[in-house]
Coordinates of C-alpha atoms in Angstrom, one line a residue:
L514 CA 81.9 -1.1 -28.1
A515 CA 80.6 -2.6 -24.9
L516 CA 77.1 -1.2 -25.1
P517 CA 73.6 -2.6 -24.4
P518 CA 71.6 -3.4 -27.5
N519 CA 69.3 -0.3 -27.1
R520 CA 72.3 2.0 -27.3
H521 CA 74.5 0.1 -29.7
S522 CA 72.9 1.3 -32.9
P523 CA 72.7 5.0 -32.0
E524 CA 76.4 5.0 -31.0
V525 CA 77.4 3.5 -34.3
V526 CA 75.2 5.9 -36.2
A527 CA 76.7 8.8 -34.3
K528 CA 80.2 7.7 -35.2
L529 CA 79.1 7.3 -38.9
R530 CA 77.8 10.9 -38.8
G531 CA 81.0 12.1 -37.4
L532 CA 83.1 10.4 -40.1
N533 CA 80.8 11.3 -43.0
T534 CA 79.9 14.9 -43.4
G535 CA 76.4 15.1 -44.9
F536 CA 75.1 11.8 -43.6
D537 CA 71.8 12.4 -41.9
G538 CA 71.9 9.4 -39.6
E539 CA 68.9 7.7 -41.2
V540 CA 68.9 3.9 -40.9
S541 CA 67.0 2.0 -43.5
R542 CA 67.2 -1.4 -41.8
L543 CA 67.9 -2.5 -38.3
G544 CA 67.5 -6.0 -36.8
L545 CA 68.1 -7.3 -33.3
S546 CA 68.5 -10.9 -32.1
D547 CA 69.7 -12.2 -28.8
G548 CA 70.8 -8.8 -27.7
K549 CA 72.9 -8.2 -30.9
V550 CA 72.4 -6.1 -34.0
T551 CA 72.1 -8.6 -36.8
A552 CA 70.9 -6.5 -39.6
F553 CA 71.9 -2.9 -40.6
G554 CA 71.3 -0.8 -43.6
I555 CA 72.0 2.8 -44.7
L556 CA 72.2 4.8 -47.9
T557 CA 75.7 5.7 -48.9
D558 CA 75.0 8.8 -50.9
E559 CA 76.9 10.7 -48.2
V560 CA 78.9 7.8 -46.7
S561 CA 82.3 6.7 -47.7
D562 CA 83.6 5.5 -44.3
I563 CA 81.8 2.6 -42.7
R564 CA 84.4 1.7 -40.1
P565 CA 81.9 2.0 -37.2
V566 CA 79.9 -1.0 -38.4
R567 CA 82.7 -3.2 -37.1
A568 CA 81.1 -2.7 -33.7
F569 CA 78.3 -5.0 -34.8
A570 CA 80.1 -8.3 -34.0
G571 CA 77.0 -10.3 -34.7
L572 CA 76.0 -8.6 -37.9
R573 CA 74.6 -11.0 -40.5
H574 CA 72.8 -8.7 -43.0
L575 CA 74.5 -5.5 -44.3
T576 CA 73.0 -3.1 -46.8
V577 CA 75.2 -0.1 -47.7
V578 CA 73.9 1.1 -51.0
G579 CA 73.4 4.2 -53.1
S580 CA 69.9 5.5 -53.6
T581 CA 70.3 5.5 -57.4
P582 CA 73.0 4.5 -59.9
G583 CA 76.1 6.7 -59.4
K584 CA 75.0 8.1 -56.1
G585 CA 76.8 5.9 -53.5
K586 CA 80.2 7.1 -52.2
L587 CA 81.4 3.8 -50.6
T588 CA 84.7 2.6 -52.0
D589 CA 86.2 0.6 -49.2
L590 CA 84.8 -2.6 -47.7
S591 CA 87.7 -3.4 -45.5
P592 CA 85.8 -2.7 -42.3
I593 CA 83.6 -5.7 -42.9
R594 CA 86.5 -8.1 -42.9
G595 CA 85.8 -10.9 -40.4
L596 CA 82.1 -10.1 -39.8
P597 CA 79.7 -13.1 -39.9
L598 CA 77.7 -11.8 -42.8
T599 CA 75.3 -13.9 -44.8
T600 CA 73.8 -11.0 -46.8
L601 CA 75.9 -8.3 -48.4
N602 CA 74.2 -5.6 -50.6
V603 CA 76.5 -2.8 -52.0
W604 CA 74.7 -1.7 -55.2
Q605 CA 75.0 1.7 -56.8
N606 CA 78.4 2.6 -55.3
P607 CA 80.3 3.4 -58.6
G608 CA 83.7 3.6 -57.0
L609 CA 83.5 0.3 -55.3
A610 CA 85.8 -2.3 -57.0
D611 CA 87.3 -4.6 -54.3
I612 CA 85.3 -7.3 -52.6
S613 CA 88.2 -9.2 -51.1
P614 CA 87.2 -8.2 -47.5
A615 CA 84.3 -10.6 -48.0
A616 CA 86.6 -13.6 -48.5
G617 CA 86.0 -16.3 -46.0
M618 CA 82.4 -15.4 -45.3
S619 CA 79.4 -17.7 -45.8
L620 CA 77.3 -15.4 -47.9
T621 CA 74.0 -16.6 -49.2
M622 CA 73.1 -13.3 -51.0
F623 CA 75.4 -10.8 -52.7
Q624 CA 74.1 -7.9 -54.7
S625 CA 76.4 -5.3 -56.2
G626 CA 74.7 -3.9 -59.3
D627 CA 76.1 -0.7 -60.8
T628 CA 79.5 -0.8 -59.1
A629 CA 83.1 -1.2 -60.5
I630 CA 83.5 -4.7 -59.2
R631 CA 85.4 -6.9 -61.6
D632 CA 86.8 -9.9 -59.7
L633 CA 84.4 -12.5 -58.1
T634 CA 87.2 -14.7 -56.9
P635 CA 86.6 -13.8 -53.2
L636 CA 83.1 -15.3 -53.4
A637 CA 84.4 -18.7 -54.6
G638 CA 82.9 -21.7 -52.8
M639 CA 80.4 -19.7 -50.8
P640 CA 76.8 -21.1 -50.2
L641 CA 75.3 -18.3 -52.3
D642 CA 71.7 -18.5 -53.5
V643 CA 71.6 -15.1 -55.3
V644 CA 74.5 -13.3 -57.0
A645 CA 73.6 -10.0 -58.7
V646 CA 76.5 -8.2 -60.4
N647 CA 74.5 -6.4 -63.1
N648 CA 76.2 -3.4 -64.8
C649 CA 79.5 -4.2 -63.1
A650 CA 83.0 -4.7 -64.7
V651 CA 82.9 -8.5 -64.4
T652 CA 84.5 -10.4 -67.3
D653 CA 85.1 -13.9 -65.8
L654 CA 82.3 -16.0 -64.4
S655 CA 84.5 -18.9 -63.3
P656 CA 83.9 -18.4 -59.6
V657 CA 80.2 -19.1 -60.1
R658 CA 81.0 -22.7 -61.0
T659 CA 82.3 -23.2 -57.4
M660 CA 79.1 -22.0 -55.7
P661 CA 77.3 -25.2 -54.7
R662 CA 73.9 -23.7 -54.0
I663 CA 73.6 -20.8 -56.5
R664 CA 70.1 -20.4 -57.9
L665 CA 70.0 -17.0 -59.5
L666 CA 72.8 -15.2 -61.3
R667 CA 72.2 -11.7 -62.7
C668 CA 75.1 -10.4 -64.9
D669 CA 73.4 -8.3 -67.5
G670 CA 75.4 -5.3 -68.5
C671 CA 78.7 -6.9 -67.7
P672 CA 81.5 -7.3 -70.3
I673 CA 81.5 -11.1 -69.9
T674 CA 84.0 -12.8 -72.2
T675 CA 82.2 -16.1 -72.3
L676 CA 79.3 -17.9 -70.5
E677 CA 81.2 -21.2 -70.7
P678 CA 82.1 -21.2 -67.0
L679 CA 78.4 -21.6 -66.2
I680 CA 78.4 -25.0 -67.9
G681 CA 78.1 -27.5 -65.0
S682 CA 77.1 -24.8 -62.5
K683 CA 74.0 -24.9 -60.3
V684 CA 72.5 -21.7 -61.8
R685 CA 68.8 -22.2 -62.5
E686 CA 67.7 -18.6 -63.1
L687 CA 70.0 -16.5 -65.4
R688 CA 69.7 -12.9 -66.4
F689 CA 72.3 -11.7 -68.9
T690 CA 72.9 -9.5 -71.9
V691 CA 72.6 -11.7 -75.0
K692 CA 75.5 -11.7 -77.5
P693 CA 75.1 -14.4 -80.1
D694 CA 78.5 -13.8 -81.6
R695 CA 80.0 -14.7 -78.3
G696 CA 78.7 -18.2 -78.6
D697 CA 75.9 -17.7 -76.0
L698 CA 73.4 -19.9 -77.7
E699 CA 75.7 -22.9 -77.9
V700 CA 76.6 -22.5 -74.2
L701 CA 72.9 -22.3 -73.1
E702 CA 72.2 -25.5 -74.9
Q703 CA 74.7 -27.2 -72.5
M704 CA 72.9 -25.9 -69.4
P705 CA 69.8 -28.1 -69.1
Q706 CA 69.4 -27.2 -65.5
L707 CA 68.2 -23.7 -66.4
A708 CA 64.6 -23.0 -65.5
T709 CA 64.4 -19.3 -66.6
I710 CA 66.5 -17.1 -68.9
N711 CA 66.0 -13.4 -68.7
G712 CA 62.7 -13.9 -67.0
A713 CA 61.2 -16.3 -69.5
P714 CA 60.9 -20.1 -69.2
A715 CA 64.1 -21.6 -70.5
S716 CA 62.1 -23.8 -72.9
E717 CA 60.6 -20.7 -74.5
F718 CA 63.6 -18.5 -74.5
R719 CA 64.4 -16.9 -77.8
P720 CA 67.2 -14.3 -77.7
R721 CA 66.2 -11.0 -79.3
T722 CA 69.1 -9.7 -81.4
S723 CA 67.1 -6.8 -82.9
P724 CA 64.3 -4.6 -81.6
P725 CA 60.8 -5.7 -82.4
R726 CA 58.9 -4.0 -85.2

């Protein structure tokens, strides 16, 4: 789309409305820089087709999320392939499972809570600071070890097979669902770089295996 900045966003929103019956056209986030749309956000409660966002060639921050868990209808991220994104938020789209279109990006933030995402391999090696995959289908955390700048990892509610891939990682803030019989405590002892665990100072962390009386 060869449009001036003041018309670029309305044109994309109009196309989104045309492709997604029920979408009201409300934009939750819009950022402009040097005549380009650099940030864009919408709720996906009535949006399954985001192809028009490809018109934002300078897009760096994209938020396409459901309003509450189970509400989002987005299942296909292929339209984002090749965009220069650094932030990608896709939480609360329960049918979304494939993040391979993000491969090759230089993301610093990725948040996908309450989706069906299982494979984090497309994120390997990215300069991510924050990765939030809470309540996803992730079982293997191996790609996290390849992230040179990761600070915060949230993976609570995931069917993680083992925390061992986090040994030697850069994670300093960890949120996860404690399972002592999985060997979590032994793994945590091998992660001296941790500053916080489930919101508490790592030095004071005591996993709770039964509800308090």
